PDB file of C-alpha atoms in Angstrom:
ATOM      1  CA  MET S 176    -127.941 -20.317-102.452  1.00 59.00           C
ATOM      2  CA  GLU S 177    -129.100 -22.164 -99.349  1.00 75.00           C
ATOM      3  CA  LYS S 178    -131.766 -24.743-100.276  1.00 83.00           C
ATOM      4  CA  TYR S 179    -134.322 -23.444 -97.755  1.00 85.00           C
ATOM      5  CA  ILE S 180    -134.034 -19.929 -99.207  1.00 82.00           C
ATOM      6  CA  MET S 181    -134.574 -21.303-102.717  1.00 83.00           C
ATOM      7  CA  ILE S 182    -137.698 -23.111-101.499  1.00 89.00           C
ATOM      8  CA  SER S 183    -139.091 -20.011 -99.777  1.00 87.00           C
ATOM      9  CA  ASN S 184    -138.342 -17.866-102.849  1.00 84.00           C
ATOM     10  CA  ASP S 185    -140.121 -20.283-105.184  1.00 87.00           C
ATOM     11  CA  ILE S 186    -143.224 -20.616-103.016  1.00 91.00           C
ATOM     12  CA  ARG S 187    -143.335 -16.852-102.414  1.00 87.00           C
ATOM     13  CA  ASN S 188    -143.208 -16.186-106.150  1.00 83.00           C
ATOM     14  CA  LYS S 189    -145.974 -18.735-106.760  1.00 87.00           C
ATOM     15  CA  ILE S 190    -148.180 -17.053-104.153  1.00 85.00           C
ATOM     16  CA  LEU S 191    -147.635 -13.620-105.708  1.00 80.00           C
ATOM     17  CA  LYS S 192    -148.328 -14.996-109.207  1.00 79.00           C
ATOM     18  CA  GLY S 193    -151.512 -16.740-108.032  1.00 83.00           C
ATOM     19  CA  THR S 194    -150.285 -20.300-108.540  1.00 88.00           C
ATOM     20  CA  TYR S 195    -151.088 -20.773-104.854  1.00 90.00           C
ATOM     21  CA  GLN S 196    -154.172 -18.741-103.952  1.00 88.00           C
ATOM     22  CA  ALA S 197    -155.570 -17.372-100.707  1.00 87.00           C
ATOM     23  CA  GLY S 198    -156.828 -20.162 -98.462  1.00 89.00           C
ATOM     24  CA  GLN S 199    -155.266 -22.891-100.580  1.00 91.00           C
ATOM     25  CA  GLN S 200    -153.464 -25.691 -98.803  1.00 93.00           C
ATOM     26  CA  LEU S 201    -149.829 -26.176 -99.757  1.00 94.00           C
ATOM     27  CA  PRO S 202    -148.474 -29.682-100.378  1.00 93.00           C
ATOM     28  CA  PHE S 203    -147.389 -31.443 -97.194  1.00 92.00           C
ATOM     29  CA  GLU S 204    -143.755 -31.129 -96.150  1.00 92.00           C
ATOM     30  CA  LYS S 205    -143.004 -34.673 -97.377  1.00 92.00           C
ATOM     31  CA  GLU S 206    -144.394 -33.800-100.824  1.00 93.00           C
ATOM     32  CA  LEU S 207    -142.455 -30.527-100.920  1.00 93.00           C
ATOM     33  CA  GLY S 208    -139.326 -32.456 -99.971  1.00 92.00           C
ATOM     34  CA  ALA S 209    -139.795 -34.650-103.028  1.00 93.00           C
ATOM     35  CA  ILE S 210    -140.535 -31.652-105.273  1.00 92.00           C
ATOM     36  CA  TYR S 211    -137.427 -29.746-104.165  1.00 91.00           C
ATOM     37  CA  ASP S 212    -135.243 -32.776-103.401  1.00 92.00           C
ATOM     38  CA  ALA S 213    -134.771 -31.516 -99.857  1.00 91.00           C
ATOM     39  CA  SER S 214    -134.956 -32.911 -96.332  1.00 93.00           C
ATOM     40  CA  LYS S 215    -137.995 -32.362 -94.126  1.00 90.00           C
ATOM     41  CA  MET S 216    -135.963 -30.028 -91.908  1.00 93.00           C
ATOM     42  CA  THR S 217    -134.898 -27.910 -94.911  1.00 92.00           C
ATOM     43  CA  VAL S 218    -138.492 -27.651 -96.143  1.00 92.00           C
ATOM     44  CA  LYS S 219    -139.664 -26.701 -92.650  1.00 92.00           C
ATOM     45  CA  LYS S 220    -137.020 -23.972 -92.456  1.00 90.00           C
ATOM     46  CA  GLY S 221    -138.172 -22.542 -95.796  1.00 89.00           C
ATOM     47  CA  LEU S 222    -141.828 -22.611 -94.734  1.00 92.00           C
ATOM     48  CA  ASP S 223    -141.010 -21.035 -91.373  1.00 89.00           C
ATOM     49  CA  LEU S 224    -139.450 -18.110 -93.240  1.00 85.00           C
ATOM     50  CA  LEU S 225    -142.731 -17.564 -95.111  1.00 88.00           C
ATOM     51  CA  VAL S 226    -144.678 -17.853 -91.856  1.00 88.00           C
ATOM     52  CA  SER S 227    -142.523 -15.100 -90.362  1.00 82.00           C
ATOM     53  CA  GLU S 228    -143.266 -12.936 -93.424  1.00 79.00           C
ATOM     54  CA  GLY S 229    -146.995 -13.440 -92.902  1.00 82.00           C
ATOM     55  CA  LEU S 230    -147.555 -15.224 -96.221  1.00 86.00           C
ATOM     56  CA  ILE S 231    -148.664 -18.621 -94.935  1.00 90.00           C
ATOM     57  CA  ILE S 232    -150.098 -20.076 -91.746  1.00 91.00           C
ATOM     58  CA  LYS S 233    -149.726 -23.515 -90.200  1.00 90.00           C
ATOM     59  CA  ARG S 234    -152.783 -25.214 -88.718  1.00 89.00           C
ATOM     60  CA  ARG S 235    -151.979 -28.041 -86.355  1.00 86.00           C
ATOM     61  CA  GLY S 236    -153.254 -31.330 -87.689  1.00 84.00           C
ATOM     62  CA  SER S 237    -154.442 -29.767 -90.958  1.00 87.00           C
ATOM     63  CA  GLY S 238    -151.376 -28.522 -92.823  1.00 91.00           C
ATOM     64  CA  THR S 239    -150.057 -25.248 -94.223  1.00 94.00           C
ATOM     65  CA  PHE S 240    -152.269 -22.714 -95.975  1.00 93.00           C
ATOM     66  CA  VAL S 241    -151.812 -19.505 -97.928  1.00 91.00           C
ATOM     67  CA  LYS S 242    -152.897 -16.582 -95.807  1.00 88.00           C
ATOM     68  CA  ASP S 243    -155.827 -14.482 -97.022  1.00 85.00           C
ATOM     69  CA  LEU S 244    -153.820 -11.305 -97.540  1.00 76.00           C
ATOM     70  CA  SER S 245    -155.289  -7.833 -97.484  1.00 71.00           C
ATOM     71  CA  GLN S 246    -154.562  -5.457-100.377  1.00 67.00           C
ATOM     72  CA  GLU S 247    -152.085  -3.613 -98.175  1.00 66.00           C
ATOM     73  CA  GLU S 248    -150.237  -6.840 -97.355  1.00 70.00           C
ATOM     74  CA  ILE S 249    -150.133  -7.868-101.028  1.00 68.00           C
ATOM     75  CA  GLU S 250    -148.641  -4.496-101.899  1.00 64.00           C
ATOM     76  CA  ARG S 251    -146.030  -4.830 -99.151  1.00 63.00           C
ATOM     77  CA  VAL S 252    -144.952  -8.306-100.232  1.00 67.00           C
ATOM     78  CA  SER S 253    -144.990  -7.460-103.963  1.00 66.00           C
ATOM     79  CA  ILE S 254    -142.784  -4.429-103.449  1.00 60.00           C
ATOM     80  CA  ALA S 255    -140.433  -6.248-101.074  1.00 62.00           C
ATOM     81  CA  ASN S 256    -140.044  -9.093-103.567  1.00 61.00           C
ATOM     82  CA  GLN S 257    -138.705  -6.710-106.195  1.00 60.00           C
ATOM     83  CA  PHE S 258    -135.774  -5.917-103.904  1.00 58.00           C
ATOM     84  CA  ARG S 259    -134.663  -9.522-103.445  1.00 59.00           C
ATOM     85  CA  GLY S 260    -132.505  -9.473-106.544  1.00 64.00           C
ATOM     86  CA  THR S 261    -132.083 -11.591-109.662  1.00 68.00           C
ATOM     87  CA  THR S 262    -131.236 -14.791-107.779  1.00 64.00           C
ATOM     88  CA  ALA S 263    -134.355 -14.683-105.610  1.00 61.00           C
ATOM     89  CA  ARG S 264    -136.645 -13.905-108.544  1.00 66.00           C
ATOM     90  CA  ASN S 265    -135.350 -16.934-110.457  1.00 66.00           C
ATOM     91  CA  PRO S 266    -135.155 -19.682-107.798  1.00 61.00           C
ATOM     92  CA  ASP S 267    -135.710 -22.501-110.293  1.00 66.00           C
ATOM     93  CA  LYS S 268    -132.959 -21.313-112.661  1.00 75.00           C
ATOM     94  CA  SER S 269    -129.188 -21.041-112.665  1.00 82.00           C
ATOM     95  CA  VAL S 270    -128.131 -17.457-111.903  1.00 83.00           C
ATOM     96  CA  THR S 271    -124.454 -16.616-112.414  1.00 89.00           C
ATOM     97  CA  SER S 272    -122.350 -13.474-112.693  1.00 93.00           C
ATOM     98  CA  LYS S 273    -119.385 -12.289-114.729  1.00 96.00           C
ATOM     99  CA  VAL S 274    -117.614  -9.716-112.573  1.00 97.00           C
ATOM    100  CA  LEU S 275    -116.011  -7.002-114.698  1.00 97.00           C
ATOM    101  CA  ASN S 276    -114.819  -4.963-111.723  1.00 98.00           C
ATOM    102  CA  PHE S 277    -114.793  -5.333-107.952  1.00 98.00           C
ATOM    103  CA  SER S 278    -112.733  -2.752-106.091  1.00 97.00           C
ATOM    104  CA  VAL S 279    -112.791  -0.263-103.222  1.00 97.00           C
ATOM    105  CA  ILE S 280    -112.686   3.419-104.175  1.00 96.00           C
ATOM    106  CA  LYS S 281    -113.442   6.860-102.867  1.00 95.00           C
ATOM    107  CA  PRO S 282    -116.985   7.589-104.048  1.00 94.00           C
ATOM    108  CA  PRO S 283    -117.558  10.008-106.929  1.00 93.00           C
ATOM    109  CA  GLN S 284    -119.428  13.161-105.930  1.00 93.00           C
ATOM    110  CA  LEU S 285    -122.740  11.890-107.346  1.00 94.00           C
ATOM    111  CA  VAL S 286    -122.462   8.704-105.279  1.00 95.00           C
ATOM    112  CA  GLN S 287    -121.636  10.733-102.155  1.00 94.00           C
ATOM    113  CA  GLN S 288    -124.819  12.706-102.682  1.00 94.00           C
ATOM    114  CA  LYS S 289    -126.993   9.681-103.433  1.00 94.00           C
ATOM    115  CA  LEU S 290    -125.789   7.746-100.373  1.00 94.00           C
ATOM    116  CA  ASN S 291    -125.277  10.737 -98.082  1.00 91.00           C
ATOM    117  CA  LEU S 292    -121.610   9.871 -97.512  1.00 91.00           C
ATOM    118  CA  GLU S 293    -118.722  11.769 -96.002  1.00 84.00           C
ATOM    119  CA  GLU S 294    -115.841  12.681 -98.295  1.00 79.00           C
ATOM    120  CA  ASP S 295    -113.413  10.367 -96.473  1.00 82.00           C
ATOM    121  CA  GLY S 296    -115.639   7.295 -96.859  1.00 88.00           C
ATOM    122  CA  PHE S 297    -115.022   4.379 -99.199  1.00 95.00           C
ATOM    123  CA  VAL S 298    -117.366   2.290-101.322  1.00 97.00           C
ATOM    124  CA  TYR S 299    -117.332  -1.009-103.143  1.00 97.00           C
ATOM    125  CA  ASP S 300    -117.343  -0.363-106.888  1.00 98.00           C
ATOM    126  CA  ILE S 301    -119.061  -3.332-108.542  1.00 98.00           C
ATOM    127  CA  TYR S 302    -119.629  -3.896-112.249  1.00 98.00           C
ATOM    128  CA  ARG S 303    -121.061  -7.240-113.327  1.00 97.00           C
ATOM    129  CA  ILE S 304    -123.201  -9.036-115.892  1.00 97.00           C
ATOM    130  CA  ARG S 305    -125.954 -11.309-114.570  1.00 94.00           C
ATOM    131  CA  TYR S 306    -126.873 -14.470-116.451  1.00 94.00           C
ATOM    132  CA  VAL S 307    -129.991 -16.607-116.082  1.00 90.00           C
ATOM    133  CA  ASP S 308    -129.575 -20.149-117.428  1.00 90.00           C
ATOM    134  CA  GLY S 309    -126.505 -18.937-119.311  1.00 92.00           C
ATOM    135  CA  ALA S 310    -128.247 -16.033-121.048  1.00 93.00           C
ATOM    136  CA  PRO S 311    -127.241 -12.423-120.205  1.00 95.00           C
ATOM    137  CA  ARG S 312    -130.138 -10.524-118.642  1.00 93.00           C
ATOM    138  CA  VAL S 313    -128.785  -7.427-116.924  1.00 94.00           C
ATOM    139  CA  ILE S 314    -125.652  -5.329-116.444  1.00 97.00           C
ATOM    140  CA  GLU S 315    -125.297  -3.909-112.930  1.00 96.00           C
ATOM    141  CA  LYS S 316    -123.173  -0.960-111.831  1.00 97.00           C
ATOM    142  CA  THR S 317    -123.323  -0.797-108.027  1.00 97.00           C
ATOM    143  CA  TYR S 318    -121.810   1.306-105.259  1.00 97.00           C
ATOM    144  CA  MET S 319    -122.029   0.207-101.607  1.00 97.00           C
ATOM    145  CA  PRO S 320    -120.417   1.896 -98.584  1.00 96.00           C
ATOM    146  CA  ILE S 321    -117.999  -0.619 -97.054  1.00 95.00           C
ATOM    147  CA  SER S 322    -119.046   0.558 -93.589  1.00 92.00           C
ATOM    148  CA  HIS S 323    -122.648  -0.583 -94.233  1.00 92.00           C
ATOM    149  CA  THR S 324    -121.875  -3.908 -95.964  1.00 93.00           C
ATOM    150  CA  PHE S 325    -118.673  -4.978 -94.273  1.00 91.00           C
ATOM    151  CA  GLY S 326    -116.730  -8.018 -95.451  1.00 94.00           C
ATOM    152  CA  LEU S 327    -118.107  -8.285 -98.980  1.00 96.00           C
ATOM    153  CA  LYS S 328    -115.885 -10.583-101.047  1.00 96.00           C
ATOM    154  CA  LEU S 329    -115.601 -11.561-104.689  1.00 96.00           C
ATOM    155  CA  LYS S 330    -117.385 -14.857-104.030  1.00 94.00           C
ATOM    156  CA  HIS S 331    -120.443 -12.936-102.812  1.00 94.00           C
ATOM    157  CA  VAL S 332    -120.390 -10.630-105.842  1.00 95.00           C
ATOM    158  CA  GLU S 333    -120.199 -13.661-108.126  1.00 93.00           C
ATOM    159  CA  GLN S 334    -123.314 -15.055-106.473  1.00 88.00           C
ATOM    160  CA  SER S 335    -125.976 -13.048-104.566  1.00 87.00           C
ATOM    161  CA  ILE S 336    -124.979  -9.884-102.690  1.00 92.00           C
ATOM    162  CA  TYR S 337    -128.428  -9.588-101.129  1.00 88.00           C
ATOM    163  CA  GLU S 338    -128.250 -13.152 -99.830  1.00 84.00           C
ATOM    164  CA  TYR S 339    -124.933 -12.285 -98.145  1.00 90.00           C
ATOM    165  CA  ILE S 340    -126.423  -9.136 -96.623  1.00 90.00           C
ATOM    166  CA  GLU S 341    -129.514 -10.834 -95.201  1.00 83.00           C
ATOM    167  CA  GLY S 342    -128.215 -14.357 -94.676  1.00 81.00           C
ATOM    168  CA  GLU S 343    -124.712 -13.755 -93.313  1.00 87.00           C
ATOM    169  CA  LEU S 344    -124.768 -10.180 -92.036  1.00 91.00           C
ATOM    170  CA  GLY S 345    -128.300 -10.527 -90.665  1.00 86.00           C
ATOM    171  CA  LEU S 346    -129.375  -7.143 -92.033  1.00 88.00           C
ATOM    172  CA  LYS S 347    -132.868  -6.454 -93.382  1.00 83.00           C
ATOM    173  CA  ILE S 348    -133.441  -4.776 -96.727  1.00 82.00           C
ATOM    174  CA  GLN S 349    -136.663  -2.817 -96.522  1.00 78.00           C
ATOM    175  CA  SER S 350    -137.174  -0.361 -99.367  1.00 79.00           C
ATOM    176  CA  ALA S 351    -135.743   1.425-102.382  1.00 81.00           C
ATOM    177  CA  HIS S 352    -136.284   4.544-104.420  1.00 87.00           C
ATOM    178  CA  ARG S 353    -136.247   3.527-108.075  1.00 85.00           C
ATOM    179  CA  LYS S 354    -136.334   5.506-111.314  1.00 89.00           C
ATOM    180  CA  LEU S 355    -137.108   3.682-114.572  1.00 90.00           C
ATOM    181  CA  THR S 356    -136.227   4.855-118.073  1.00 94.00           C
ATOM    182  CA  VAL S 357    -135.716   3.376-121.538  1.00 95.00           C
ATOM    183  CA  ARG S 358    -133.046   4.231-124.119  1.00 95.00           C
ATOM    184  CA  LYS S 359    -130.970   2.644-126.881  1.00 96.00           C
ATOM    185  CA  ALA S 360    -128.130   0.346-125.874  1.00 96.00           C
ATOM    186  CA  THR S 361    -124.561   1.499-126.244  1.00 95.00           C
ATOM    187  CA  GLU S 362    -122.195  -0.652-128.304  1.00 94.00           C
ATOM    188  CA  GLU S 363    -120.700  -2.140-125.134  1.00 95.00           C
ATOM    189  CA  GLU S 364    -124.112  -2.872-123.606  1.00 96.00           C
ATOM    190  CA  ALA S 365    -125.332  -4.483-126.837  1.00 96.00           C
ATOM    191  CA  GLU S 366    -122.242  -6.706-126.879  1.00 96.00           C
ATOM    192  CA  TYR S 367    -122.599  -7.759-123.238  1.00 97.00           C
ATOM    193  CA  LEU S 368    -126.350  -8.403-123.483  1.00 97.00           C
ATOM    194  CA  LYS S 369    -126.193  -9.991-126.948  1.00 96.00           C
ATOM    195  CA  LEU S 370    -128.429  -7.380-128.524  1.00 96.00           C
ATOM    196  CA  GLN S 371    -128.474  -5.776-131.954  1.00 93.00           C
ATOM    197  CA  ALA S 372    -127.067  -2.284-132.337  1.00 85.00           C
ATOM    198  CA  GLY S 373    -129.782   0.251-131.534  1.00 88.00           C
ATOM    199  CA  ASP S 374    -131.958  -2.192-129.577  1.00 95.00           C
ATOM    200  CA  PRO S 375    -133.682  -0.663-126.523  1.00 96.00           C
ATOM    201  CA  VAL S 376    -132.700  -1.386-122.945  1.00 96.00           C
ATOM    202  CA  GLY S 377    -134.513  -0.733-119.690  1.00 94.00           C
ATOM    203  CA  ILE S 378    -132.657   1.324-117.081  1.00 94.00           C
ATOM    204  CA  ALA S 379    -133.359   1.055-113.359  1.00 91.00           C
ATOM    205  CA  GLU S 380    -131.588   3.611-111.155  1.00 94.00           C
ATOM    206  CA  GLN S 381    -131.989   2.735-107.498  1.00 91.00           C
ATOM    207  CA  ILE S 382    -131.095   3.749-103.958  1.00 93.00           C
ATOM    208  CA  ALA S 383    -131.787   0.903-101.525  1.00 90.00           C
ATOM    209  CA  TYR S 384    -132.279   1.152 -97.757  1.00 90.00           C
ATOM    210  CA  TYR S 385    -132.032  -1.083 -94.717  1.00 89.00           C
ATOM    211  CA  ASP S 386    -134.901  -1.158 -92.224  1.00 84.00           C
ATOM    212  CA  THR S 387    -132.871   1.301 -90.139  1.00 89.00           C
ATOM    213  CA  GLY S 388    -133.299   3.912 -92.878  1.00 89.00           C
ATOM    214  CA  THR S 389    -129.629   3.716 -93.891  1.00 92.00           C
ATOM    215  CA  ALA S 390    -128.925   3.920 -97.626  1.00 93.00           C
ATOM    216  CA  PHE S 391    -126.623   1.009 -98.467  1.00 95.00           C
ATOM    217  CA  GLU S 392    -126.699   0.837-102.267  1.00 95.00           C
ATOM    218  CA  TYR S 393    -126.753   3.095-105.284  1.00 96.00           C
ATOM    219  CA  SER S 394    -127.059   1.155-108.504  1.00 96.00           C
ATOM    220  CA  ILE S 395    -127.824   1.486-112.192  1.00 96.00           C
ATOM    221  CA  SER S 396    -129.047  -1.687-113.915  1.00 94.00           C
ATOM    222  CA  ILE S 397    -129.287  -2.086-117.695  1.00 95.00           C
ATOM    223  CA  HIS S 398    -131.819  -4.744-118.702  1.00 94.00           C
ATOM    224  CA  ARG S 399    -132.539  -6.487-121.991  1.00 94.00           C
ATOM    225  CA  TYR S 400    -135.751  -5.039-123.439  1.00 91.00           C
ATOM    226  CA  ASP S 401    -137.366  -8.491-123.643  1.00 90.00           C
ATOM    227  CA  ASP S 402    -136.729  -9.160-119.963  1.00 83.00           C
ATOM    228  CA  PHE S 403    -137.664  -5.808-118.484  1.00 81.00           C
ATOM    229  CA  SER S 404    -140.900  -5.507-116.564  1.00 71.00           C
ATOM    230  CA  VAL S 405    -142.113  -3.839-113.405  1.00 67.00           C
ATOM    231  CA  GLU S 406    -144.908  -4.990-111.125  1.00 60.00           C
ATOM    232  CA  MET S 407    -146.884  -2.307-109.338  1.00 56.00           C
ATOM    233  CA  VAL S 408    -149.839  -2.292-107.034  1.00 52.00           C
ATOM    234  CA  LEU S 409    -151.900   0.868-107.335  1.00 52.00           C
ATOM    235  CA  THR S 410    -154.556   1.847-104.844  1.00 50.00           C
ATOM    236  CA  ARG S 411    -157.027   4.701-104.657  1.00 48.00           C
ATOM    237  CA  ASN S 412    -157.773   6.321-101.323  1.00 49.00           C
TER     238      ASN S 412
END
C-alpha cells in the first residue's frame, strides 16, 4: 500500500471513531511525518486526499482542522468507508492474503443476473483468505467482470484489489447493496478461519458499484464471529 494512502486511511478512521473530533486541529505535517515515518510530501499527499473528500480543511497560517460535518456528510463518509476493504480498514496492521483460486471463467447464471452480464462475458473468479497481523479474519469469494476491472493480476489479488481499482485504474467505488446473515461455519470455513466446529460466522453478500452505476463486483464474504460488525447511521425524516 502506498504510504500516503495508509496515512489518509488511518486519519479517516480516527475521525470516524471520534479520536479526532470536529474542529480539532490535527498535528502539523512535521509531527505527522514523525508519527508515520514519512516525508513531508507524502504526508501532504495523504492530507490532500482527505481535503478532497471534505473531511478536513487547511487554514493558511493556522494548520489543518477536522471539518464540522453535518449528519448527512457523516453518513456518506461512514458508508463509503465500509467499501474500502480490509486493507483500508486496518491501516496500522499487516493485511495479507492466501489466494486459493484466481482464474477467468464464464459466469454462472446467478452471477450473470447479479452483475447484469451478457452470456458471452467473462469474469475473474477469486477465492482468498484475508489475514490481519497473521490471523485469519475473512474468506472472500468474488466475481468481477474482466471488462470492468481490466488487467487484474495475482499480485493485486494478494494485496488490495480496491487499491488497484482506485489507485491504478483511476476508477471510483461509490456504493454497494449488501445483505447480512449469520449461520454456522462449514468444516472448511472453520478450518480456514481457525474456528471450532459449529461456531457462527457472519456472511456479507454484496454487489458493488462504480460511480457510473456499473456493477463491478459480486462477492460473498465469510467472517469470524468475533470480528464481524456493521456500522450504520440511521436517520429519521
